[in-house]
Short mmCIF file of C-alpha atoms in Angstrom, two decimals:
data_model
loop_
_atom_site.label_atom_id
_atom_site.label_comp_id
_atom_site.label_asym_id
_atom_site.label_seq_id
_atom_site.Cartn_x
_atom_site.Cartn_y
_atom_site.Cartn_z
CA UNK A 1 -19.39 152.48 -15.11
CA UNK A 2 -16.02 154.83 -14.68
CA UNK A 3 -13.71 153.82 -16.98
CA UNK A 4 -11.18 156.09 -16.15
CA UNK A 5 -7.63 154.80 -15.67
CA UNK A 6 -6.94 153.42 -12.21
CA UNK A 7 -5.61 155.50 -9.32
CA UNK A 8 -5.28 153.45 -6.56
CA UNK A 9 -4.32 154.45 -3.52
CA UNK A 10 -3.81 152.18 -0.98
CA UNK A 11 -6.09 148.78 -0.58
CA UNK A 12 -9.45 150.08 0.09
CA UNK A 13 -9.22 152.23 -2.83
CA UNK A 14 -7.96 149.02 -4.83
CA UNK A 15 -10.95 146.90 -3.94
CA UNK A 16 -13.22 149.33 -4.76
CA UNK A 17 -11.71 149.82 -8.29
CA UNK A 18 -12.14 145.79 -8.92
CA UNK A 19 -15.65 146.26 -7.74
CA UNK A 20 -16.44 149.43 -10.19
CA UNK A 21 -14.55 148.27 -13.23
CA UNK A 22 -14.43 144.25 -13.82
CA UNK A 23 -17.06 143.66 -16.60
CA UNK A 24 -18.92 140.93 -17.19
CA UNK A 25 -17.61 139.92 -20.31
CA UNK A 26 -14.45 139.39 -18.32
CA UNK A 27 -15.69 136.51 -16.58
CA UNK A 28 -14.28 132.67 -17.62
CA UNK A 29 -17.01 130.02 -18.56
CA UNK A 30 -15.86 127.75 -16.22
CA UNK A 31 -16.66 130.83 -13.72
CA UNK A 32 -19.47 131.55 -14.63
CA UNK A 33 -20.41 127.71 -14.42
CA UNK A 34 -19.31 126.56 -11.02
CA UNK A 35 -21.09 130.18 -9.95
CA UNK A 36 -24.45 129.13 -11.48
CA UNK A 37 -23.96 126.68 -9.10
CA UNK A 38 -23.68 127.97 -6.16
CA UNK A 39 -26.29 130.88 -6.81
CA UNK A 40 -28.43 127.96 -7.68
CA UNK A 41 -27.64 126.46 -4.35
CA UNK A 42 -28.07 129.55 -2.25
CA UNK A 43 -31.62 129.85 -3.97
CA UNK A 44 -32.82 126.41 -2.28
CA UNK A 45 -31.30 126.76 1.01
CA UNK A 46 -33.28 129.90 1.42
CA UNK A 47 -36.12 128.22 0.43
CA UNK A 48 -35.52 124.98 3.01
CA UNK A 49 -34.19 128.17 5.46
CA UNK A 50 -37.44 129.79 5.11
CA UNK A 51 -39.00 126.97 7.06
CA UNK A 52 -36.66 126.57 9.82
CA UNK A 53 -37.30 127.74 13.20
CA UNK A 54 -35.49 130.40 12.63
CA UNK A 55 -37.58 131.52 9.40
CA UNK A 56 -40.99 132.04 11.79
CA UNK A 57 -38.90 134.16 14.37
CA UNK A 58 -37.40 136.13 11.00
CA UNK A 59 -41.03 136.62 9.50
CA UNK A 60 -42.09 137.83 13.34
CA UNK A 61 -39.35 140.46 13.13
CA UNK A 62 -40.73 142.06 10.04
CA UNK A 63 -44.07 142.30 11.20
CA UNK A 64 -42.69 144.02 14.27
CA UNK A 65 -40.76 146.15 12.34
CA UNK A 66 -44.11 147.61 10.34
CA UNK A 67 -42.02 147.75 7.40
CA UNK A 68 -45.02 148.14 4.92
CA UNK A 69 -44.48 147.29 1.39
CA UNK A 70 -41.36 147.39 -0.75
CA UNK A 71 -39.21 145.63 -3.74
CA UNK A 72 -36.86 143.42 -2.65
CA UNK A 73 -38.44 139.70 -2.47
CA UNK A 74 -38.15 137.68 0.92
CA UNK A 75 -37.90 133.77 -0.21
CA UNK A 76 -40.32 131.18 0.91
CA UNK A 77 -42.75 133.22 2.00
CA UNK A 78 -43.32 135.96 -0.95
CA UNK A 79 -43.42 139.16 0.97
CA UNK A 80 -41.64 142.21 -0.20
CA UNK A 81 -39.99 144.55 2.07
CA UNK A 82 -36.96 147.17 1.57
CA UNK A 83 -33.68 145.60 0.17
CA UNK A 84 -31.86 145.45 3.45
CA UNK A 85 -34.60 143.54 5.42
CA UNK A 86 -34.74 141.19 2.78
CA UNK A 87 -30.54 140.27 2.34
CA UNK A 88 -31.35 139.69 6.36
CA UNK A 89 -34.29 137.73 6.00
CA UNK A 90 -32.77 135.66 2.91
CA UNK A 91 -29.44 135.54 4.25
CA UNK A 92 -30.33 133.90 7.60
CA UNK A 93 -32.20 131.82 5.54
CA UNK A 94 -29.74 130.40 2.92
CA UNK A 95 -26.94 129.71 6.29
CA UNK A 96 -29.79 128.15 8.34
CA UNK A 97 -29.26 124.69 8.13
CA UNK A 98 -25.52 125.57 7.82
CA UNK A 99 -25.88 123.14 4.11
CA UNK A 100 -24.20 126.49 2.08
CA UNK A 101 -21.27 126.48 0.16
CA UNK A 102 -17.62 126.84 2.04
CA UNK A 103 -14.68 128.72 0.66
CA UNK A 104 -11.37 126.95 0.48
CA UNK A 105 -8.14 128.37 0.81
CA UNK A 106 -4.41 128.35 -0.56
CA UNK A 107 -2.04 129.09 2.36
CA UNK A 108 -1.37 126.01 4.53
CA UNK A 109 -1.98 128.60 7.92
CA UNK A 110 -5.21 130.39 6.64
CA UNK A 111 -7.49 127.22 8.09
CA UNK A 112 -9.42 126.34 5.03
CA UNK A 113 -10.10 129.51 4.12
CA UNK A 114 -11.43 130.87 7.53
CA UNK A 115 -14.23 128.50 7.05
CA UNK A 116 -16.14 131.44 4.99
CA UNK A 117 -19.35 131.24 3.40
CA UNK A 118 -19.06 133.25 0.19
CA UNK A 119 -22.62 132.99 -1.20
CA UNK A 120 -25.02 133.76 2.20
CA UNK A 121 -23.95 137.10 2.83
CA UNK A 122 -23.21 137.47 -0.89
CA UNK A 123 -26.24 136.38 -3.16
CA UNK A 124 -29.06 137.94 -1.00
CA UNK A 125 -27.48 141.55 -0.80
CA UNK A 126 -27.28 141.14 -4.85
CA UNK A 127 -30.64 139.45 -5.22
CA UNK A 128 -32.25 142.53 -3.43
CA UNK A 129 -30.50 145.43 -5.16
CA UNK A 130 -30.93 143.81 -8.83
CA UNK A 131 -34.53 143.65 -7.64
CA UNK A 132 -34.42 147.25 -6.53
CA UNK A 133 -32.82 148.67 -9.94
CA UNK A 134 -34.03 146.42 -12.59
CA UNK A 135 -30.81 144.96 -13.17
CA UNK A 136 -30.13 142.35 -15.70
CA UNK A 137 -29.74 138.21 -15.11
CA UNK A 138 -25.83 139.47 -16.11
CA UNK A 139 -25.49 142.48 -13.88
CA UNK A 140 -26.80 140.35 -11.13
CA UNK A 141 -24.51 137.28 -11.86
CA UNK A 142 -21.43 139.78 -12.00
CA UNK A 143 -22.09 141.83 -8.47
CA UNK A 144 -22.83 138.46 -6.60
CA UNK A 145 -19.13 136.93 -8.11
CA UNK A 146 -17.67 140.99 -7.24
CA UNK A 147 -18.94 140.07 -3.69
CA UNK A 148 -17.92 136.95 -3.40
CA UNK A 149 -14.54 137.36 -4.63
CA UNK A 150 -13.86 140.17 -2.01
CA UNK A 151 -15.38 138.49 0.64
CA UNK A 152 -13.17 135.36 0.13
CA UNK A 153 -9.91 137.21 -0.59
CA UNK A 154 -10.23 139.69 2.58
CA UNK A 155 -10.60 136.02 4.80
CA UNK A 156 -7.46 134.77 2.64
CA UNK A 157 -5.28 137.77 3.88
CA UNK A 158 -6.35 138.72 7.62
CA UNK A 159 -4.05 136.89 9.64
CA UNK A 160 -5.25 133.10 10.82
CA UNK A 161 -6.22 134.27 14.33
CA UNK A 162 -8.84 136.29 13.59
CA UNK A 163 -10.85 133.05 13.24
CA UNK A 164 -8.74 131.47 15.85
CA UNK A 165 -9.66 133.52 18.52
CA UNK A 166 -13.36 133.70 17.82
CA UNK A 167 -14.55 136.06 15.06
CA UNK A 168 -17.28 134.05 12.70
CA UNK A 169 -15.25 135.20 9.10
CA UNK A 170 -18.44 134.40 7.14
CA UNK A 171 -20.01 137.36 9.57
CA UNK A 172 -17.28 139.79 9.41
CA UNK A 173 -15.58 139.08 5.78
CA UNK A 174 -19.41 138.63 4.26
CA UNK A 175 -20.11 142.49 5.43
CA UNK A 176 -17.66 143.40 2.90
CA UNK A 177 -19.07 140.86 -0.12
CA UNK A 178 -22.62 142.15 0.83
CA UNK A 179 -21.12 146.03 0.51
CA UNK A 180 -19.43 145.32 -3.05
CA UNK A 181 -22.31 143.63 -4.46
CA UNK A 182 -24.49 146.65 -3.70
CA UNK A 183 -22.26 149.06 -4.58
CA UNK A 184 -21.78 147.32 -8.26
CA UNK A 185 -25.44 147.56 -8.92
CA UNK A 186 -26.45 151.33 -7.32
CA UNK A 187 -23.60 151.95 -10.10
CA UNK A 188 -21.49 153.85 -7.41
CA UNK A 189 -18.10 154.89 -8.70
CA UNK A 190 -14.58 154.07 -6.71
CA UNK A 191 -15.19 156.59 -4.01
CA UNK A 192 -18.65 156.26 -3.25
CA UNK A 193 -17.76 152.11 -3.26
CA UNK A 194 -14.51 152.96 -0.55
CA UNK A 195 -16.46 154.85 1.63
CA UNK A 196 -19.40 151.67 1.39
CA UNK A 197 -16.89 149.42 2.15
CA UNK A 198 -15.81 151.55 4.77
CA UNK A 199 -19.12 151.93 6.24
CA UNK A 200 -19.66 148.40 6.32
CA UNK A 201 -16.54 147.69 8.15
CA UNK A 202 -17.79 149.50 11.22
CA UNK A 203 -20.14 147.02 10.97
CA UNK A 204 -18.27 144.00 10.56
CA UNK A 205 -19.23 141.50 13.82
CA UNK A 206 -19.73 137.92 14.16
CA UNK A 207 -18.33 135.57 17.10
CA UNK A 208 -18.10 131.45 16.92
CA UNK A 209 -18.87 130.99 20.17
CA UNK A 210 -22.51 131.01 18.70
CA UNK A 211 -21.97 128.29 16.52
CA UNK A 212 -24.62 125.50 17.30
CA UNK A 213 -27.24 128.32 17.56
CA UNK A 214 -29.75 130.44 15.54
CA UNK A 215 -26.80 133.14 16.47
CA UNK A 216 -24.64 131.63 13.73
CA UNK A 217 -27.22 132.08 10.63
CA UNK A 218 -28.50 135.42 12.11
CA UNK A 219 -24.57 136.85 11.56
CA UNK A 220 -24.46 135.94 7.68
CA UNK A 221 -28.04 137.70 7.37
CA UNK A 222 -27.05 140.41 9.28
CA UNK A 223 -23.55 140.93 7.14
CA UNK A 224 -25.72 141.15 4.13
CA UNK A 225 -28.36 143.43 5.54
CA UNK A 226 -25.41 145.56 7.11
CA UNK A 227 -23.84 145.70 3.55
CA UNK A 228 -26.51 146.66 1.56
CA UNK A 229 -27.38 149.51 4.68
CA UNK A 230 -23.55 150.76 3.82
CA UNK A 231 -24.36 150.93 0.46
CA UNK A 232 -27.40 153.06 0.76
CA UNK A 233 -25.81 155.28 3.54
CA UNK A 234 -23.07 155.89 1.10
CA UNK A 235 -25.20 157.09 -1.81
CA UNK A 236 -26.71 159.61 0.69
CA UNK A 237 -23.94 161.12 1.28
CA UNK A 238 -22.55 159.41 4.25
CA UNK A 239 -18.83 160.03 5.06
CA UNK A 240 -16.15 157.21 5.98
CA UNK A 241 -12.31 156.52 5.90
CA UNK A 242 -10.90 155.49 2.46
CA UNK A 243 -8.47 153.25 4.15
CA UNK A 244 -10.73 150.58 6.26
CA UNK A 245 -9.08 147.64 5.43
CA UNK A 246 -5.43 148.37 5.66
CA UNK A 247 -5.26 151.33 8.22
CA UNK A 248 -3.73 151.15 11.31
CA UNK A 249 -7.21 151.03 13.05
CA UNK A 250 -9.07 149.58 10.50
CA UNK A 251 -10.57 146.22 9.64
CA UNK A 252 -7.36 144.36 9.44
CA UNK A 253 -5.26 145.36 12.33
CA UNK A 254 -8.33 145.15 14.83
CA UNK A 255 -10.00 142.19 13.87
CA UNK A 256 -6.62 140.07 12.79
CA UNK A 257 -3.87 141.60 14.25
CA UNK A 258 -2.38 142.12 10.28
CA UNK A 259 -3.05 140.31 7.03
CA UNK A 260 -0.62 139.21 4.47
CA UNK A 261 -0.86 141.35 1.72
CA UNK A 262 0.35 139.28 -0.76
CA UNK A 263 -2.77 137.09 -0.58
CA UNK A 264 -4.69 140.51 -2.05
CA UNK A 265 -2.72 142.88 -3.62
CA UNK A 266 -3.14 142.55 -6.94
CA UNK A 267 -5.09 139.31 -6.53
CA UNK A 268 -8.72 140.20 -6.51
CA UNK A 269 -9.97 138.03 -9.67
CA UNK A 270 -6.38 136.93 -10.41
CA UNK A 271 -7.71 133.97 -9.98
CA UNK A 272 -10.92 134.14 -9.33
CA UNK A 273 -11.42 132.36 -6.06
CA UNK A 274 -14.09 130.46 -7.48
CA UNK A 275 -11.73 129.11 -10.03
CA UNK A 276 -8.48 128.18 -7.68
CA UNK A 277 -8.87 127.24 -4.85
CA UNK A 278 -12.23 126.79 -5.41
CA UNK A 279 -15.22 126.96 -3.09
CA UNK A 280 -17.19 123.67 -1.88
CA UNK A 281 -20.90 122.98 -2.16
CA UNK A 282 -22.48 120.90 0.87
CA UNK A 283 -23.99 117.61 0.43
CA UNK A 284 -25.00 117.34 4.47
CA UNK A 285 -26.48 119.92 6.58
CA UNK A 286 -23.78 120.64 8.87
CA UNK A 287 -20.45 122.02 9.50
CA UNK A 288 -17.87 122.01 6.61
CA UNK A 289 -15.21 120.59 8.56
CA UNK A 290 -16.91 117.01 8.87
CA UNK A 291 -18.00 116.84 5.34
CA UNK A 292 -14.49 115.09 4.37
CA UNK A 293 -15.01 111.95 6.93
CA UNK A 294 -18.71 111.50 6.44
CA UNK A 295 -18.01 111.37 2.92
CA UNK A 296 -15.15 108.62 3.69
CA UNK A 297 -17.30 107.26 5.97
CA UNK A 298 -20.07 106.64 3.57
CA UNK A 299 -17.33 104.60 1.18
CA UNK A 300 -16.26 102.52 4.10
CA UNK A 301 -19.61 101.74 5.23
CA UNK A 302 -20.40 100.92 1.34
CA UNK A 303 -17.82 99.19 0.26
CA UNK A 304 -17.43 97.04 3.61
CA UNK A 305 -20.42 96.45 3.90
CA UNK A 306 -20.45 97.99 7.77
CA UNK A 307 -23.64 97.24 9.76
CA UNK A 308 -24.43 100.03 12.93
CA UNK A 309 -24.75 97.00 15.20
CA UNK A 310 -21.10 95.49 14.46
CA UNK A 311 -19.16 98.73 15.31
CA UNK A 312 -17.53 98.18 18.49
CA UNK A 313 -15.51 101.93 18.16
CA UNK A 314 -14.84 104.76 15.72
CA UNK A 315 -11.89 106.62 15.98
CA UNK A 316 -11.87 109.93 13.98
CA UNK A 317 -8.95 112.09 13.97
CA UNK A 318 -8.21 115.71 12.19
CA UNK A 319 -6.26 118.77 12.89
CA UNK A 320 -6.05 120.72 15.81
CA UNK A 321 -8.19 123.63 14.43
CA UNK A 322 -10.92 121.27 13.90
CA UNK A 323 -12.54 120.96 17.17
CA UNK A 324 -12.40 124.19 17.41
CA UNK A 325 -14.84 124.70 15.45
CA UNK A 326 -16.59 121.16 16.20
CA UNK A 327 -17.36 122.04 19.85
CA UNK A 328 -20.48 119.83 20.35
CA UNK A 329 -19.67 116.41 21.39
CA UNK A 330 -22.57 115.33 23.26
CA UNK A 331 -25.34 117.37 20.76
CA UNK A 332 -28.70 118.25 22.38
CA UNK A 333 -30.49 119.26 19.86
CA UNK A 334 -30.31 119.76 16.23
CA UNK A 335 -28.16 122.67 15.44
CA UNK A 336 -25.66 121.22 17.71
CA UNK A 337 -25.54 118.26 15.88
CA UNK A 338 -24.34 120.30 13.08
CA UNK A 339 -21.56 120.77 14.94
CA UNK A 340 -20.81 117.16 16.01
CA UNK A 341 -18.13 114.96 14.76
CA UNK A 342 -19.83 112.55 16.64
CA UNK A 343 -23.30 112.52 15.60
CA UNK A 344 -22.16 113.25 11.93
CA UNK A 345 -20.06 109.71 11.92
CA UNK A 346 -23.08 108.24 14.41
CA UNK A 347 -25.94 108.95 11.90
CA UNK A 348 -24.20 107.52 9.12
CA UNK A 349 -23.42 104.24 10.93
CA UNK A 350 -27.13 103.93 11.58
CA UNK A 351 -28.89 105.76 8.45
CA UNK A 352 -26.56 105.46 5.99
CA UNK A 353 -27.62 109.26 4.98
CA UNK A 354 -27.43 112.33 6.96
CA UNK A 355 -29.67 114.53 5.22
CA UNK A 356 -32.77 117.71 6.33
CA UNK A 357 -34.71 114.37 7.82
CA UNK A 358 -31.58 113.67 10.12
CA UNK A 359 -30.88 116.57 11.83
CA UNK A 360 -33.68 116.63 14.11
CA UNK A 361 -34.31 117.04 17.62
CA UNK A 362 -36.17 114.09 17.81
CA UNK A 363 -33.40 111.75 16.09
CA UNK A 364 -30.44 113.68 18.00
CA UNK A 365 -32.68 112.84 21.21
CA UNK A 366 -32.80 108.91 19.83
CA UNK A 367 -31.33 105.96 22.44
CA UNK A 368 -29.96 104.30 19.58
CA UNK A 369 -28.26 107.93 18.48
CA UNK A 370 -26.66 108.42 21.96
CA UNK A 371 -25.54 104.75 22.17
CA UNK A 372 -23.25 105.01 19.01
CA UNK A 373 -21.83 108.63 19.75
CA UNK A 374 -20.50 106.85 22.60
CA UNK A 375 -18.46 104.68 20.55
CA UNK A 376 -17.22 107.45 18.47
CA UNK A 377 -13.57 109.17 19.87
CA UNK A 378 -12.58 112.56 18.10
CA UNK A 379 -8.78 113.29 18.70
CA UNK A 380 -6.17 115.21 16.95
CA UNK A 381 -3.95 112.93 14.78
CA UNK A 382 -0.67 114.04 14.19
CA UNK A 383 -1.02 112.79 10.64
CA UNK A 384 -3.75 115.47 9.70
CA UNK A 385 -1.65 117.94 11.81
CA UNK A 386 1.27 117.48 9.54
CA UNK A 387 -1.20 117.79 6.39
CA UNK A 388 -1.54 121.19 6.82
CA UNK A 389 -4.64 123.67 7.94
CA UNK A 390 -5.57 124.55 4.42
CA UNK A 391 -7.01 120.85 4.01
CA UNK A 392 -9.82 119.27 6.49
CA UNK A 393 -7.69 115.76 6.64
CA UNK A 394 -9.97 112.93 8.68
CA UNK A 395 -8.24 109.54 9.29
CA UNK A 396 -11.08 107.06 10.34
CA UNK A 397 -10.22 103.98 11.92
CA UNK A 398 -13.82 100.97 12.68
CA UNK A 399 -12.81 98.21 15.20
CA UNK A 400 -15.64 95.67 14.06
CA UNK A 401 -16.86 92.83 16.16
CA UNK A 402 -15.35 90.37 13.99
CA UNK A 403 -11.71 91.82 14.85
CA UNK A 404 -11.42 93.66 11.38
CA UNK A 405 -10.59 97.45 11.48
CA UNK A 406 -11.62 99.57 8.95
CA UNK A 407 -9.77 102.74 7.94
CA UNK A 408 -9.83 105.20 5.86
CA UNK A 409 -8.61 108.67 4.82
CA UNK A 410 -9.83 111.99 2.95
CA UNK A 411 -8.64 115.63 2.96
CA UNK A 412 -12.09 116.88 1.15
CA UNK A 413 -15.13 115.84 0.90
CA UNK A 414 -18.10 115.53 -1.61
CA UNK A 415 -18.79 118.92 -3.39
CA UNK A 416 -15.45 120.45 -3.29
CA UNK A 417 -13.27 121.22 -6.38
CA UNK A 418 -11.42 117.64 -5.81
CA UNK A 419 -15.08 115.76 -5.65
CA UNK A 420 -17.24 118.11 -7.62
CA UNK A 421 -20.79 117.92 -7.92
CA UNK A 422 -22.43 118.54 -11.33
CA UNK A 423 -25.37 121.10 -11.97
CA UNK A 424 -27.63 118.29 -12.46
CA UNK A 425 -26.35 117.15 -8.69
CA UNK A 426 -26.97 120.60 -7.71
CA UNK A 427 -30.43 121.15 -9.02
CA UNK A 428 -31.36 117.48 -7.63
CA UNK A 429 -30.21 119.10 -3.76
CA UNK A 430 -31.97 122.13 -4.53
CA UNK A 431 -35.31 120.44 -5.45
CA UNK A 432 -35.07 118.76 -2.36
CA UNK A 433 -34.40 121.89 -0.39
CA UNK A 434 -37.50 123.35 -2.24
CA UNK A 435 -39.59 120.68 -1.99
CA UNK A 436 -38.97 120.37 1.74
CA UNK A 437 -40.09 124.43 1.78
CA UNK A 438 -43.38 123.05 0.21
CA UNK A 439 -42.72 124.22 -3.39
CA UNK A 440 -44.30 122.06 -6.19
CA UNK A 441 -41.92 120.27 -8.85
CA UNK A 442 -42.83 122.48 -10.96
CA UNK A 443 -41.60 125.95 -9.80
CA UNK A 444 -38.64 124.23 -8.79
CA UNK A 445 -38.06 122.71 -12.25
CA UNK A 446 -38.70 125.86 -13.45
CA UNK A 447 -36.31 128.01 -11.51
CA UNK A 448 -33.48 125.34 -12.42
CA UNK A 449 -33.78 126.02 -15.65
CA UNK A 450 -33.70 129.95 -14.95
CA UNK A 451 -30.31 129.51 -13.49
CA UNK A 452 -28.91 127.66 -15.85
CA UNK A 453 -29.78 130.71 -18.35
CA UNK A 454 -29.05 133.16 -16.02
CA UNK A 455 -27.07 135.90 -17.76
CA UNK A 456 -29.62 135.84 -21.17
CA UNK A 457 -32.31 137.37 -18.34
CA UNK A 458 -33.71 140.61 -19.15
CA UNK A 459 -33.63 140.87 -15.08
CA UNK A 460 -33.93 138.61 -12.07
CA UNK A 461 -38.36 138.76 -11.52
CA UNK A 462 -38.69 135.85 -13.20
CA UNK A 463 -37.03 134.03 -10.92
CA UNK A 464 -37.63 135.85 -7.66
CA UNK A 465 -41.92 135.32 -8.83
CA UNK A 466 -41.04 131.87 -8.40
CA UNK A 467 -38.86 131.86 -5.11
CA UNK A 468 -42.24 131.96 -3.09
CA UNK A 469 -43.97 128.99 -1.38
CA UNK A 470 -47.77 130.42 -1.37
#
């Protein structure tokens, strides 16, 4: 790498100095621990992605595309194709079920972070180029936390509307993780990285207007597959602006309308977003933003002792920007239901889980299912208004037959820095998620262990031999 003193000049150029010259020996334990988890995670949910719907229309685009052999490993199914084809094919993947982790955020306006989803976009576009060059468990480890660390400090400084007024951040924010981690690993120095990045801001798209579609997984794969195509365009040569991100016309200004460059100038691993705020890791298949009341509702219904066939009414309120992003009220089908306040809190009142088996068509399409959405009411509560857009507050209030109400608060949920889950909680999901992919209890075992080593790894093929399903 160029270790030659810094000479930044202007943001771009900044970035892609953080991207060339962090080292790995830089990085915390704690760091490296909570990202072990998360690469962990994103290695299962490609796996469980793989099987999705979406997975046989992703394996029917390669075959059109008469791709022909190549080195970068396509999860699930153990195909290899060119490194770009597989971040797509991965990356849809690993945000398929919508169970990845979630970035969180600092300022009280940037609405939890944009809602970003550091490690889709991120760990596939670094999974494929390590494969590509050889690199080592280490390099690998260090370009997917360089990517993930951009992509969640570019969604902490674009101003809040760019995800108010429709852009999916996890889309356009994850072209720019997918961009650094390939850059780290071709071993580009600071120009070639700016005019990557640059590259792969042209490319930057994503709208939520797709969310509770096979629209929304298809824009993290395609912001790692775009990143890694930036990355290779770049190394032939390909000219850009130095200046995407803060120019007048660049990324910035015409996707947010500004940013607040306080939130990453001279911020980019100081912290380390992983570190503070932190980024949350899903237990439920669906959307971030109901993960704090379904895991409040799961206390109440524990610890009251709350039987589906005493609730007379559910009353769930949250912040404005919530239902925003919650738009499906009366879910059809399953990746609407991910989407749901209403089947969330409905499936828990009758299951008592909401897990891969519960987000169906068949059980969204259940009487019993459409009976207790009814009784469900999601408002805005002035309460979680006040609390402040950087935290997911959910008030719950259960009118029982009996005359009791139940209620209940939470600004997080399950998984996130304030309700951690362990590695041994992570590697129990992610042998689920594998096992539902049809991988024996072996491999899976196996791979655990692999990413609990992960920077001792002469490079990443022991793994990726693993990450098949045939």
């Amino acid at each position: 790498m160029n270790q030659m003193a810094p000479v930044k000049t202007g943001l771009t150029a900044e970035v892609a100095e953080f991207v060339v010259r962090t080292e790995g020996s830089t990085l915390s334990e704690e760091l490296v621990a909570v990202g072990k988890k998360s690469i962990l995670d994103g290695f299962g949910l490609a796996l469980s992605g793989s099987v999705a719907r979406s997975g046989a229309l992703v394996r029917q685009h390669l075959d059109d595309l008469s791709l022909g052999d190549g080195k970068a490993t396509v999860i699930g199914g153990g195909r290899k194709v060119a490194p770009r084809f597989a971040a797509f094919a991965n990356g849809v993947g690993i945000h398929a079920d919508d169970y990845d982790d979630t970035q969180l955020a600092v300022a009280k306006d940037r609405v939890y972070g944009l809602l970003t989803h550091p490690t889709a976009p991120a760990l596939p576009a670094a999974l494929a180029m390590a494969e590509v060059t050889g690199a080592s468990g280490a390099d690998f480890m260090l370009a997917y936390h360089l990517g993930v660390e951009v992509e969640c400090k570019i969604a902490e400084a674009i101003n809040p509307r760019h995800y108010q007024t429709g852009f999916h951040a996890t889309a356009t924010c994850g072209t720019f993780a997918a961009a650094a981690a390939a850059s780290r690993l071709s071993g580009f120095d600071v120009e070639t990285t700016q005019r990557a990045l640059s590259i792969a801001g042209s490319q930057s798209a994503g709208l939520r207007e797709n969310f509770g579609t096979m629209t929304k997984p298809f824009h993290a794969g395609k912001a790692s597959e775009s990143g890694v195509a930036a990355a290779q365009f770049a190394a032939y040569g390909w000219t850009a602006t130095s200046k995407i991100l803060e120019a007048p016309r660049g990324f910035f200004s015409a996707a947010g309308g500004g940013y607040d460059p306080a939130a990453i100038e001279g911020r980019l691993g100081k912290p380390w977003t992983f570190v503070n705020p932190g980024v949350s890791i899903k237990p439920h298949p669906s959307g971030s933003l109901t993960h704090p009341g379904m895991t409040e509702m799961l206390r109440l219904i524990r610890e009251n002792g709350i039987r589906a066939e005493d609730v007379v009414h559910v009353r769930v309120g949250t912040n404005s920007n919530m239902p925003n992003a919650l738009i499906h009220h009366r879910p059809t089908d399953e990746l609407q239901a991910k989407f749901s306040m209403e089947f969330c809190m409905a499936i828990l009142l009758l299951e008592g889980r909401a897990g891969l088996a519960e987000f169906t068509d068949e059980v969204v399409a259940r009487d019993d299912v459409k009976a207790m959405i009814e009784k469900v009411d999601f408002v805005i509560d002035d309460e979680a208004e006040a609390a402040g857009y950087h935290l997911m507050t959910t008030i719950i209030d259960i009118d029982l037959k009996d005359g009791r109400r139940i209620s209940g608060r939470a600004d997080f949920g399950k998984g996130s820095p304030a309700f951690p889950m362990s590695y041994d909680e992570v590697a129990d999901k992610f042998r689920e998620n594998a096992e539902f992919a049809g991988m024996s209890r072996q491999k899976a075992d196996e791979i655990v262990e692999l990413v609990r080593v992960l920077e001792t790894l002469p490079s990443v093929d022991p793994i990726t031999r693993l990450l098949i399903t045939v």
